Amino acid sequence: MTRRISINTPIGPVYVEEQDGAIIRAGWTAVEAPGDSPLLRAAAEELTAYFDGRLNRFSVPIRHGREDATGKVLDAMLAIPMGETRQYGDIAREVGLPAQAVGQACGANRIPILIPCHRVLSASGLGGFSAPGGVETKVWLLRHEGAAGLLI
């Protein structure tokens, strides 16, 4: 059974969805759906702590469900510590893909914030971002995390 829960955050409502004991999706809207489980409560608590500045690494189980090139990129993004960024090219070299494929995988990330695609930047700037507010939301998240060397 799939369950969802929404929380209010400084960047607007965010939802998380769980299935079979792992977070499988997150997004940028409030949802009205059945949403009570110990995992969803833990995810909501972790997101609240993240936005309050009390959490620097999520511990809830996450399953992106990808075994392909996109999955390699998502795994690489999961490894980026809070307060740090990587360029598309850095991840491309790490996983053996073109930088454009890394950008596409970032855009296909179904679990934003928890899989931190906002920490991936282009060589010449910020790159894109799927959240409402686009790049401004990306900047907010990076500043919130204290991203080192962020010149914005």
Short mmCIF file of N, CA and C in Angstrom, two decimals:
data_model
loop_
_atom_site.label_atom_id
_atom_site.label_comp_id
_atom_site.label_asym_id
_atom_site.label_seq_id
_atom_site.Cartn_x
_atom_site.Cartn_y
_atom_site.Cartn_z
N MET A 1 0.84 -1.19 0.00
CA MET A 1 0.00 0.00 0.00
C MET A 1 0.89 1.25 0.00
N THR A 2 0.50 2.22 -0.80
CA THR A 2 1.21 3.48 -0.87
C THR A 2 0.52 4.49 0.04
N ARG A 3 1.33 5.17 0.84
CA ARG A 3 0.81 6.20 1.75
C ARG A 3 1.60 7.49 1.53
N ARG A 4 0.94 8.62 1.79
CA ARG A 4 1.58 9.93 1.63
C ARG A 4 1.26 10.80 2.83
N ILE A 5 2.18 11.72 3.06
CA ILE A 5 1.96 12.73 4.09
C ILE A 5 2.56 14.04 3.59
N SER A 6 1.94 15.14 3.96
CA SER A 6 2.44 16.47 3.59
C SER A 6 2.88 17.21 4.83
N ILE A 7 3.88 18.06 4.65
CA ILE A 7 4.28 18.96 5.72
C ILE A 7 4.46 20.36 5.12
N ASN A 8 4.26 21.36 5.94
CA ASN A 8 4.53 22.74 5.52
C ASN A 8 5.99 23.04 5.81
N THR A 9 6.64 23.68 4.86
CA THR A 9 8.06 24.02 5.00
C THR A 9 8.25 25.48 4.61
N PRO A 10 9.42 26.03 4.88
CA PRO A 10 9.68 27.42 4.46
C PRO A 10 9.63 27.63 2.95
N ILE A 11 9.74 26.55 2.17
CA ILE A 11 9.67 26.69 0.72
C ILE A 11 8.33 26.23 0.16
N GLY A 12 7.36 26.02 1.04
CA GLY A 12 6.04 25.59 0.62
C GLY A 12 5.77 24.15 1.05
N PRO A 13 4.60 23.64 0.71
CA PRO A 13 4.28 22.28 1.12
C PRO A 13 5.15 21.26 0.39
N VAL A 14 5.51 20.22 1.12
CA VAL A 14 6.29 19.10 0.58
C VAL A 14 5.59 17.83 1.01
N TYR A 15 5.53 16.86 0.12
CA TYR A 15 4.96 15.57 0.51
C TYR A 15 6.03 14.49 0.37
N VAL A 16 5.84 13.42 1.12
CA VAL A 16 6.64 12.21 0.96
C VAL A 16 5.67 11.04 0.85
N GLU A 17 6.10 10.06 0.10
CA GLU A 17 5.27 8.88 -0.15
C GLU A 17 6.10 7.64 0.18
N GLU A 18 5.46 6.69 0.83
CA GLU A 18 6.17 5.45 1.16
C GLU A 18 5.41 4.24 0.65
N GLN A 19 6.19 3.22 0.40
CA GLN A 19 5.63 1.94 -0.02
C GLN A 19 6.59 0.85 0.42
N ASP A 20 6.05 -0.17 1.02
CA ASP A 20 6.84 -1.34 1.42
C ASP A 20 8.08 -0.97 2.23
N GLY A 21 7.92 -0.05 3.16
CA GLY A 21 8.99 0.26 4.10
C GLY A 21 10.08 1.19 3.62
N ALA A 22 9.84 1.94 2.54
CA ALA A 22 10.84 2.90 2.06
C ALA A 22 10.14 4.11 1.44
N ILE A 23 10.82 5.25 1.50
CA ILE A 23 10.33 6.44 0.82
C ILE A 23 10.60 6.26 -0.66
N ILE A 24 9.57 6.40 -1.48
CA ILE A 24 9.71 6.17 -2.92
C ILE A 24 9.47 7.42 -3.75
N ARG A 25 8.94 8.47 -3.12
CA ARG A 25 8.64 9.69 -3.87
C ARG A 25 8.51 10.85 -2.88
N ALA A 26 8.84 12.03 -3.39
CA ALA A 26 8.61 13.27 -2.64
C ALA A 26 8.28 14.33 -3.67
N GLY A 27 7.66 15.38 -3.23
CA GLY A 27 7.30 16.41 -4.19
C GLY A 27 6.95 17.71 -3.53
N TRP A 28 6.54 18.64 -4.35
CA TRP A 28 6.43 20.04 -3.98
C TRP A 28 5.00 20.50 -3.75
N THR A 29 4.11 19.64 -3.38
CA THR A 29 2.72 20.05 -3.18
C THR A 29 2.18 19.40 -1.92
N ALA A 30 1.06 19.92 -1.46
CA ALA A 30 0.32 19.25 -0.41
C ALA A 30 -0.54 18.18 -1.07
N VAL A 31 -0.68 17.07 -0.41
CA VAL A 31 -1.51 15.99 -0.94
C VAL A 31 -2.55 15.61 0.09
N GLU A 32 -3.68 15.20 -0.42
CA GLU A 32 -4.71 14.66 0.44
C GLU A 32 -4.80 13.18 0.12
N ALA A 33 -4.26 12.38 1.02
CA ALA A 33 -4.26 10.94 0.81
C ALA A 33 -4.04 10.28 2.17
N PRO A 34 -4.41 9.01 2.27
CA PRO A 34 -4.11 8.32 3.52
C PRO A 34 -2.63 8.42 3.81
N GLY A 35 -2.28 8.79 5.04
CA GLY A 35 -0.88 9.02 5.27
C GLY A 35 -0.43 8.84 6.69
N ASP A 36 -0.68 7.72 7.26
CA ASP A 36 -0.14 7.52 8.59
C ASP A 36 0.60 6.20 8.63
N SER A 37 1.85 6.29 8.96
CA SER A 37 2.67 5.11 9.20
C SER A 37 3.87 5.57 10.01
N PRO A 38 4.50 4.68 10.72
CA PRO A 38 5.70 5.08 11.46
C PRO A 38 6.78 5.67 10.55
N LEU A 39 6.93 5.12 9.35
CA LEU A 39 7.93 5.63 8.43
C LEU A 39 7.59 7.05 7.97
N LEU A 40 6.34 7.29 7.64
CA LEU A 40 5.95 8.64 7.21
C LEU A 40 6.11 9.64 8.33
N ARG A 41 5.77 9.25 9.55
CA ARG A 41 5.97 10.15 10.68
C ARG A 41 7.46 10.45 10.86
N ALA A 42 8.30 9.42 10.72
CA ALA A 42 9.75 9.63 10.84
C ALA A 42 10.26 10.55 9.73
N ALA A 43 9.77 10.36 8.51
CA ALA A 43 10.19 11.21 7.39
C ALA A 43 9.76 12.65 7.63
N ALA A 44 8.53 12.84 8.11
CA ALA A 44 8.05 14.19 8.41
C ALA A 44 8.88 14.83 9.52
N GLU A 45 9.22 14.06 10.53
CA GLU A 45 10.06 14.58 11.61
C GLU A 45 11.45 14.96 11.09
N GLU A 46 12.02 14.12 10.23
CA GLU A 46 13.34 14.43 9.68
C GLU A 46 13.30 15.66 8.77
N LEU A 47 12.27 15.78 7.95
CA LEU A 47 12.16 16.96 7.10
C LEU A 47 11.98 18.23 7.95
N THR A 48 11.16 18.13 8.99
CA THR A 48 10.99 19.28 9.88
C THR A 48 12.32 19.65 10.53
N ALA A 49 13.06 18.66 11.00
CA ALA A 49 14.37 18.91 11.62
C ALA A 49 15.34 19.49 10.60
N TYR A 50 15.30 19.00 9.36
CA TYR A 50 16.14 19.55 8.29
C TYR A 50 15.85 21.03 8.09
N PHE A 51 14.59 21.37 7.95
CA PHE A 51 14.23 22.77 7.70
C PHE A 51 14.46 23.65 8.92
N ASP A 52 14.46 23.05 10.11
CA ASP A 52 14.77 23.80 11.34
C ASP A 52 16.28 23.91 11.57
N GLY A 53 17.09 23.28 10.71
CA GLY A 53 18.54 23.33 10.86
C GLY A 53 19.10 22.36 11.88
N ARG A 54 18.31 21.35 12.26
CA ARG A 54 18.75 20.38 13.27
C ARG A 54 19.16 19.04 12.68
N LEU A 55 19.11 18.88 11.38
CA LEU A 55 19.42 17.59 10.75
C LEU A 55 20.31 17.83 9.55
N ASN A 56 21.37 17.05 9.43
CA ASN A 56 22.25 17.21 8.27
C ASN A 56 22.37 15.95 7.43
N ARG A 57 21.63 14.90 7.79
CA ARG A 57 21.62 13.69 6.97
C ARG A 57 20.33 12.93 7.26
N PHE A 58 19.61 12.60 6.20
CA PHE A 58 18.39 11.83 6.36
C PHE A 58 18.73 10.36 6.63
N SER A 59 17.95 9.74 7.50
CA SER A 59 18.20 8.34 7.82
C SER A 59 17.05 7.41 7.43
N VAL A 60 15.92 7.99 7.01
CA VAL A 60 14.80 7.14 6.61
C VAL A 60 15.20 6.35 5.37
N PRO A 61 14.72 5.11 5.26
CA PRO A 61 15.06 4.33 4.07
C PRO A 61 14.46 4.95 2.81
N ILE A 62 15.29 5.03 1.78
CA ILE A 62 14.90 5.61 0.49
C ILE A 62 15.12 4.56 -0.58
N ARG A 63 14.15 4.40 -1.45
CA ARG A 63 14.29 3.47 -2.58
C ARG A 63 13.88 4.20 -3.86
N HIS A 64 14.86 4.50 -4.68
CA HIS A 64 14.54 5.20 -5.93
C HIS A 64 14.11 4.23 -7.01
N GLY A 65 14.38 2.96 -6.87
CA GLY A 65 13.88 1.95 -7.79
C GLY A 65 14.52 1.93 -9.16
N ARG A 66 15.68 2.53 -9.30
CA ARG A 66 16.34 2.59 -10.61
C ARG A 66 17.61 1.74 -10.57
N GLU A 67 17.76 0.88 -11.54
CA GLU A 67 18.96 0.05 -11.67
C GLU A 67 19.77 0.44 -12.90
N ASP A 68 19.37 1.53 -13.54
CA ASP A 68 19.99 1.96 -14.78
C ASP A 68 20.96 3.11 -14.52
N ALA A 69 21.32 3.82 -15.57
CA ALA A 69 22.25 4.94 -15.44
C ALA A 69 21.68 6.01 -14.50
N THR A 70 20.39 6.26 -14.58
CA THR A 70 19.78 7.24 -13.67
C THR A 70 19.98 6.81 -12.23
N GLY A 71 19.85 5.54 -11.95
CA GLY A 71 20.06 5.03 -10.60
C GLY A 71 21.47 5.30 -10.10
N LYS A 72 22.46 5.17 -10.97
CA LYS A 72 23.84 5.47 -10.58
C LYS A 72 24.00 6.94 -10.20
N VAL A 73 23.35 7.80 -10.96
CA VAL A 73 23.42 9.23 -10.66
C VAL A 73 22.70 9.53 -9.34
N LEU A 74 21.54 8.94 -9.14
CA LEU A 74 20.81 9.16 -7.89
C LEU A 74 21.63 8.69 -6.69
N ASP A 75 22.29 7.54 -6.83
CA ASP A 75 23.16 7.06 -5.75
C ASP A 75 24.31 8.03 -5.50
N ALA A 76 24.88 8.58 -6.56
CA ALA A 76 25.97 9.55 -6.40
C ALA A 76 25.47 10.81 -5.70
N MET A 77 24.25 11.25 -6.01
CA MET A 77 23.70 12.42 -5.35
C MET A 77 23.47 12.15 -3.86
N LEU A 78 23.03 10.95 -3.53
CA LEU A 78 22.83 10.60 -2.13
C LEU A 78 24.11 10.71 -1.32
N ALA A 79 25.24 10.56 -1.97
CA ALA A 79 26.53 10.59 -1.28
C ALA A 79 27.08 12.01 -1.09
N ILE A 80 26.44 13.02 -1.64
CA ILE A 80 26.93 14.40 -1.49
C ILE A 80 26.54 14.90 -0.10
N PRO A 81 27.50 15.22 0.74
CA PRO A 81 27.18 15.70 2.09
C PRO A 81 26.52 17.08 2.07
N MET A 82 25.71 17.32 3.07
CA MET A 82 25.10 18.64 3.21
C MET A 82 26.21 19.68 3.33
N GLY A 83 25.98 20.81 2.68
CA GLY A 83 26.95 21.89 2.70
C GLY A 83 27.98 21.80 1.60
N GLU A 84 27.89 20.73 0.79
CA GLU A 84 28.79 20.56 -0.33
C GLU A 84 27.98 20.50 -1.62
N THR A 85 28.65 20.80 -2.71
CA THR A 85 28.03 20.68 -4.03
C THR A 85 28.96 19.91 -4.95
N ARG A 86 28.40 19.44 -6.04
CA ARG A 86 29.17 18.81 -7.11
C ARG A 86 28.69 19.41 -8.42
N GLN A 87 29.53 19.35 -9.42
CA GLN A 87 29.11 19.76 -10.75
C GLN A 87 28.64 18.53 -11.52
N TYR A 88 27.80 18.79 -12.52
CA TYR A 88 27.33 17.70 -13.36
C TYR A 88 28.52 16.88 -13.87
N GLY A 89 29.58 17.56 -14.27
CA GLY A 89 30.76 16.88 -14.79
C GLY A 89 31.44 16.00 -13.77
N ASP A 90 31.45 16.41 -12.50
CA ASP A 90 32.04 15.59 -11.43
C ASP A 90 31.32 14.25 -11.33
N ILE A 91 30.00 14.33 -11.30
CA ILE A 91 29.21 13.10 -11.19
C ILE A 91 29.33 12.29 -12.47
N ALA A 92 29.37 12.95 -13.61
CA ALA A 92 29.52 12.25 -14.89
C ALA A 92 30.79 11.40 -14.89
N ARG A 93 31.89 11.98 -14.44
CA ARG A 93 33.15 11.22 -14.37
C ARG A 93 33.04 10.06 -13.37
N GLU A 94 32.39 10.31 -12.26
CA GLU A 94 32.26 9.30 -11.21
C GLU A 94 31.46 8.08 -11.69
N VAL A 95 30.40 8.31 -12.45
CA VAL A 95 29.53 7.20 -12.85
C VAL A 95 29.73 6.78 -14.29
N GLY A 96 30.61 7.47 -15.03
CA GLY A 96 30.91 7.08 -16.40
C GLY A 96 29.82 7.42 -17.40
N LEU A 97 29.23 8.59 -17.24
CA LEU A 97 28.17 9.05 -18.14
C LEU A 97 28.47 10.45 -18.62
N PRO A 98 27.85 10.88 -19.72
CA PRO A 98 28.00 12.27 -20.14
C PRO A 98 27.30 13.21 -19.14
N ALA A 99 27.79 14.43 -19.02
CA ALA A 99 27.20 15.41 -18.10
C ALA A 99 25.73 15.65 -18.42
N GLN A 100 25.36 15.62 -19.69
CA GLN A 100 23.95 15.83 -20.06
C GLN A 100 23.06 14.74 -19.44
N ALA A 101 23.56 13.51 -19.40
CA ALA A 101 22.79 12.42 -18.80
C ALA A 101 22.62 12.65 -17.29
N VAL A 102 23.63 13.24 -16.66
CA VAL A 102 23.53 13.57 -15.24
C VAL A 102 22.44 14.61 -15.03
N GLY A 103 22.41 15.63 -15.88
CA GLY A 103 21.37 16.64 -15.79
C GLY A 103 19.98 16.05 -15.98
N GLN A 104 19.85 15.13 -16.92
CA GLN A 104 18.56 14.48 -17.14
C GLN A 104 18.15 13.64 -15.93
N ALA A 105 19.12 12.96 -15.32
CA ALA A 105 18.83 12.16 -14.14
C ALA A 105 18.41 13.05 -12.97
N CYS A 106 19.04 14.21 -12.84
CA CYS A 106 18.64 15.15 -11.79
C CYS A 106 17.18 15.56 -12.01
N GLY A 107 16.82 15.84 -13.24
CA GLY A 107 15.46 16.21 -13.56
C GLY A 107 14.46 15.09 -13.34
N ALA A 108 14.93 13.84 -13.39
CA ALA A 108 14.07 12.68 -13.20
C ALA A 108 14.00 12.24 -11.74
N ASN A 109 14.68 12.94 -10.85
CA ASN A 109 14.70 12.58 -9.43
C ASN A 109 13.30 12.68 -8.86
N ARG A 110 12.76 11.56 -8.41
CA ARG A 110 11.41 11.53 -7.86
C ARG A 110 11.39 11.72 -6.34
N ILE A 111 12.57 11.95 -5.74
CA ILE A 111 12.63 12.11 -4.29
C ILE A 111 13.49 13.33 -3.95
N PRO A 112 13.12 14.52 -4.46
CA PRO A 112 13.94 15.69 -4.19
C PRO A 112 14.02 15.99 -2.70
N ILE A 113 14.99 16.73 -2.34
CA ILE A 113 15.43 17.09 -0.99
C ILE A 113 16.11 15.89 -0.35
N LEU A 114 15.42 14.75 -0.23
CA LEU A 114 16.04 13.57 0.38
C LEU A 114 17.15 13.01 -0.50
N ILE A 115 16.93 12.98 -1.82
CA ILE A 115 18.02 12.74 -2.77
C ILE A 115 18.35 14.13 -3.29
N PRO A 116 19.48 14.69 -2.85
CA PRO A 116 19.72 16.14 -2.98
C PRO A 116 20.20 16.60 -4.35
N CYS A 117 19.32 16.55 -5.33
CA CYS A 117 19.67 17.05 -6.67
C CYS A 117 19.98 18.54 -6.64
N HIS A 118 19.52 19.25 -5.62
CA HIS A 118 19.81 20.69 -5.52
C HIS A 118 21.31 20.93 -5.27
N ARG A 119 22.04 19.91 -4.87
CA ARG A 119 23.48 20.06 -4.62
C ARG A 119 24.32 19.87 -5.87
N VAL A 120 23.68 19.67 -7.02
CA VAL A 120 24.39 19.46 -8.27
C VAL A 120 24.26 20.73 -9.12
N LEU A 121 25.41 21.27 -9.50
CA LEU A 121 25.47 22.54 -10.21
C LEU A 121 26.10 22.36 -11.59
N SER A 122 25.83 23.29 -12.47
CA SER A 122 26.50 23.26 -13.78
C SER A 122 27.88 23.89 -13.62
N ALA A 123 28.71 23.70 -14.61
CA ALA A 123 30.06 24.27 -14.58
C ALA A 123 30.03 25.79 -14.64
N SER A 124 28.95 26.34 -15.18
CA SER A 124 28.89 27.80 -15.37
C SER A 124 27.85 28.48 -14.48
N GLY A 125 27.27 27.74 -13.55
CA GLY A 125 26.26 28.36 -12.70
C GLY A 125 25.49 27.32 -11.93
N LEU A 126 24.22 27.63 -11.70
CA LEU A 126 23.40 26.77 -10.86
C LEU A 126 22.81 25.56 -11.56
N GLY A 127 22.57 25.65 -12.86
CA GLY A 127 21.80 24.60 -13.51
C GLY A 127 20.33 24.83 -13.22
N GLY A 128 19.50 23.85 -13.50
CA GLY A 128 18.06 24.00 -13.30
C GLY A 128 17.60 23.39 -11.99
N PHE A 129 16.29 23.49 -11.77
CA PHE A 129 15.68 22.89 -10.58
C PHE A 129 14.19 22.78 -10.79
N SER A 130 13.61 21.65 -10.35
CA SER A 130 12.22 21.33 -10.67
C SER A 130 11.20 21.91 -9.70
N ALA A 131 11.62 22.45 -8.59
CA ALA A 131 10.67 22.93 -7.58
C ALA A 131 9.96 24.19 -8.03
N PRO A 132 8.77 24.43 -7.46
CA PRO A 132 8.18 25.74 -7.68
C PRO A 132 9.19 26.80 -7.23
N GLY A 133 9.32 27.83 -8.00
CA GLY A 133 10.33 28.84 -7.71
C GLY A 133 11.64 28.53 -8.40
N GLY A 134 11.76 27.33 -8.98
CA GLY A 134 12.93 26.96 -9.76
C GLY A 134 14.24 27.19 -9.05
N VAL A 135 15.13 27.90 -9.73
CA VAL A 135 16.49 28.10 -9.23
C VAL A 135 16.50 28.88 -7.91
N GLU A 136 15.52 29.75 -7.70
CA GLU A 136 15.47 30.48 -6.43
C GLU A 136 15.30 29.52 -5.26
N THR A 137 14.52 28.48 -5.45
CA THR A 137 14.35 27.47 -4.39
C THR A 137 15.64 26.68 -4.20
N LYS A 138 16.33 26.38 -5.29
CA LYS A 138 17.62 25.71 -5.21
C LYS A 138 18.60 26.55 -4.39
N VAL A 139 18.64 27.84 -4.68
CA VAL A 139 19.52 28.76 -3.94
C VAL A 139 19.14 28.76 -2.46
N TRP A 140 17.85 28.81 -2.16
CA TRP A 140 17.41 28.82 -0.77
C TRP A 140 17.91 27.56 -0.06
N LEU A 141 17.73 26.39 -0.69
CA LEU A 141 18.17 25.13 -0.07
C LEU A 141 19.68 25.12 0.15
N LEU A 142 20.43 25.58 -0.84
CA LEU A 142 21.90 25.58 -0.72
C LEU A 142 22.35 26.54 0.38
N ARG A 143 21.74 27.70 0.45
CA ARG A 143 22.07 28.64 1.53
C ARG A 143 21.69 28.07 2.89
N HIS A 144 20.53 27.45 2.95
CA HIS A 144 20.06 26.82 4.20
C HIS A 144 21.07 25.79 4.68
N GLU A 145 21.66 25.06 3.75
CA GLU A 145 22.63 24.02 4.09
C GLU A 145 24.04 24.59 4.31
N GLY A 146 24.22 25.87 4.04
CA GLY A 146 25.53 26.47 4.20
C GLY A 146 26.53 25.98 3.17
N ALA A 147 26.07 25.82 1.94
CA ALA A 147 26.94 25.29 0.87
C ALA A 147 28.21 26.11 0.77
N ALA A 148 29.32 25.46 0.91
CA ALA A 148 30.63 26.11 0.89
C ALA A 148 30.91 26.72 -0.47
N GLY A 149 31.41 27.93 -0.47
CA GLY A 149 31.84 28.56 -1.72
C GLY A 149 30.71 28.98 -2.63
N LEU A 150 29.49 28.99 -2.14
CA LEU A 150 28.36 29.36 -2.97
C LEU A 150 28.39 30.87 -3.19
N LEU A 151 28.58 31.27 -4.43
CA LEU A 151 28.71 32.69 -4.76
C LEU A 151 27.42 33.22 -5.38
N ILE A 152 26.35 33.16 -4.60
CA ILE A 152 25.07 33.65 -5.11
C ILE A 152 24.36 34.47 -4.06
#
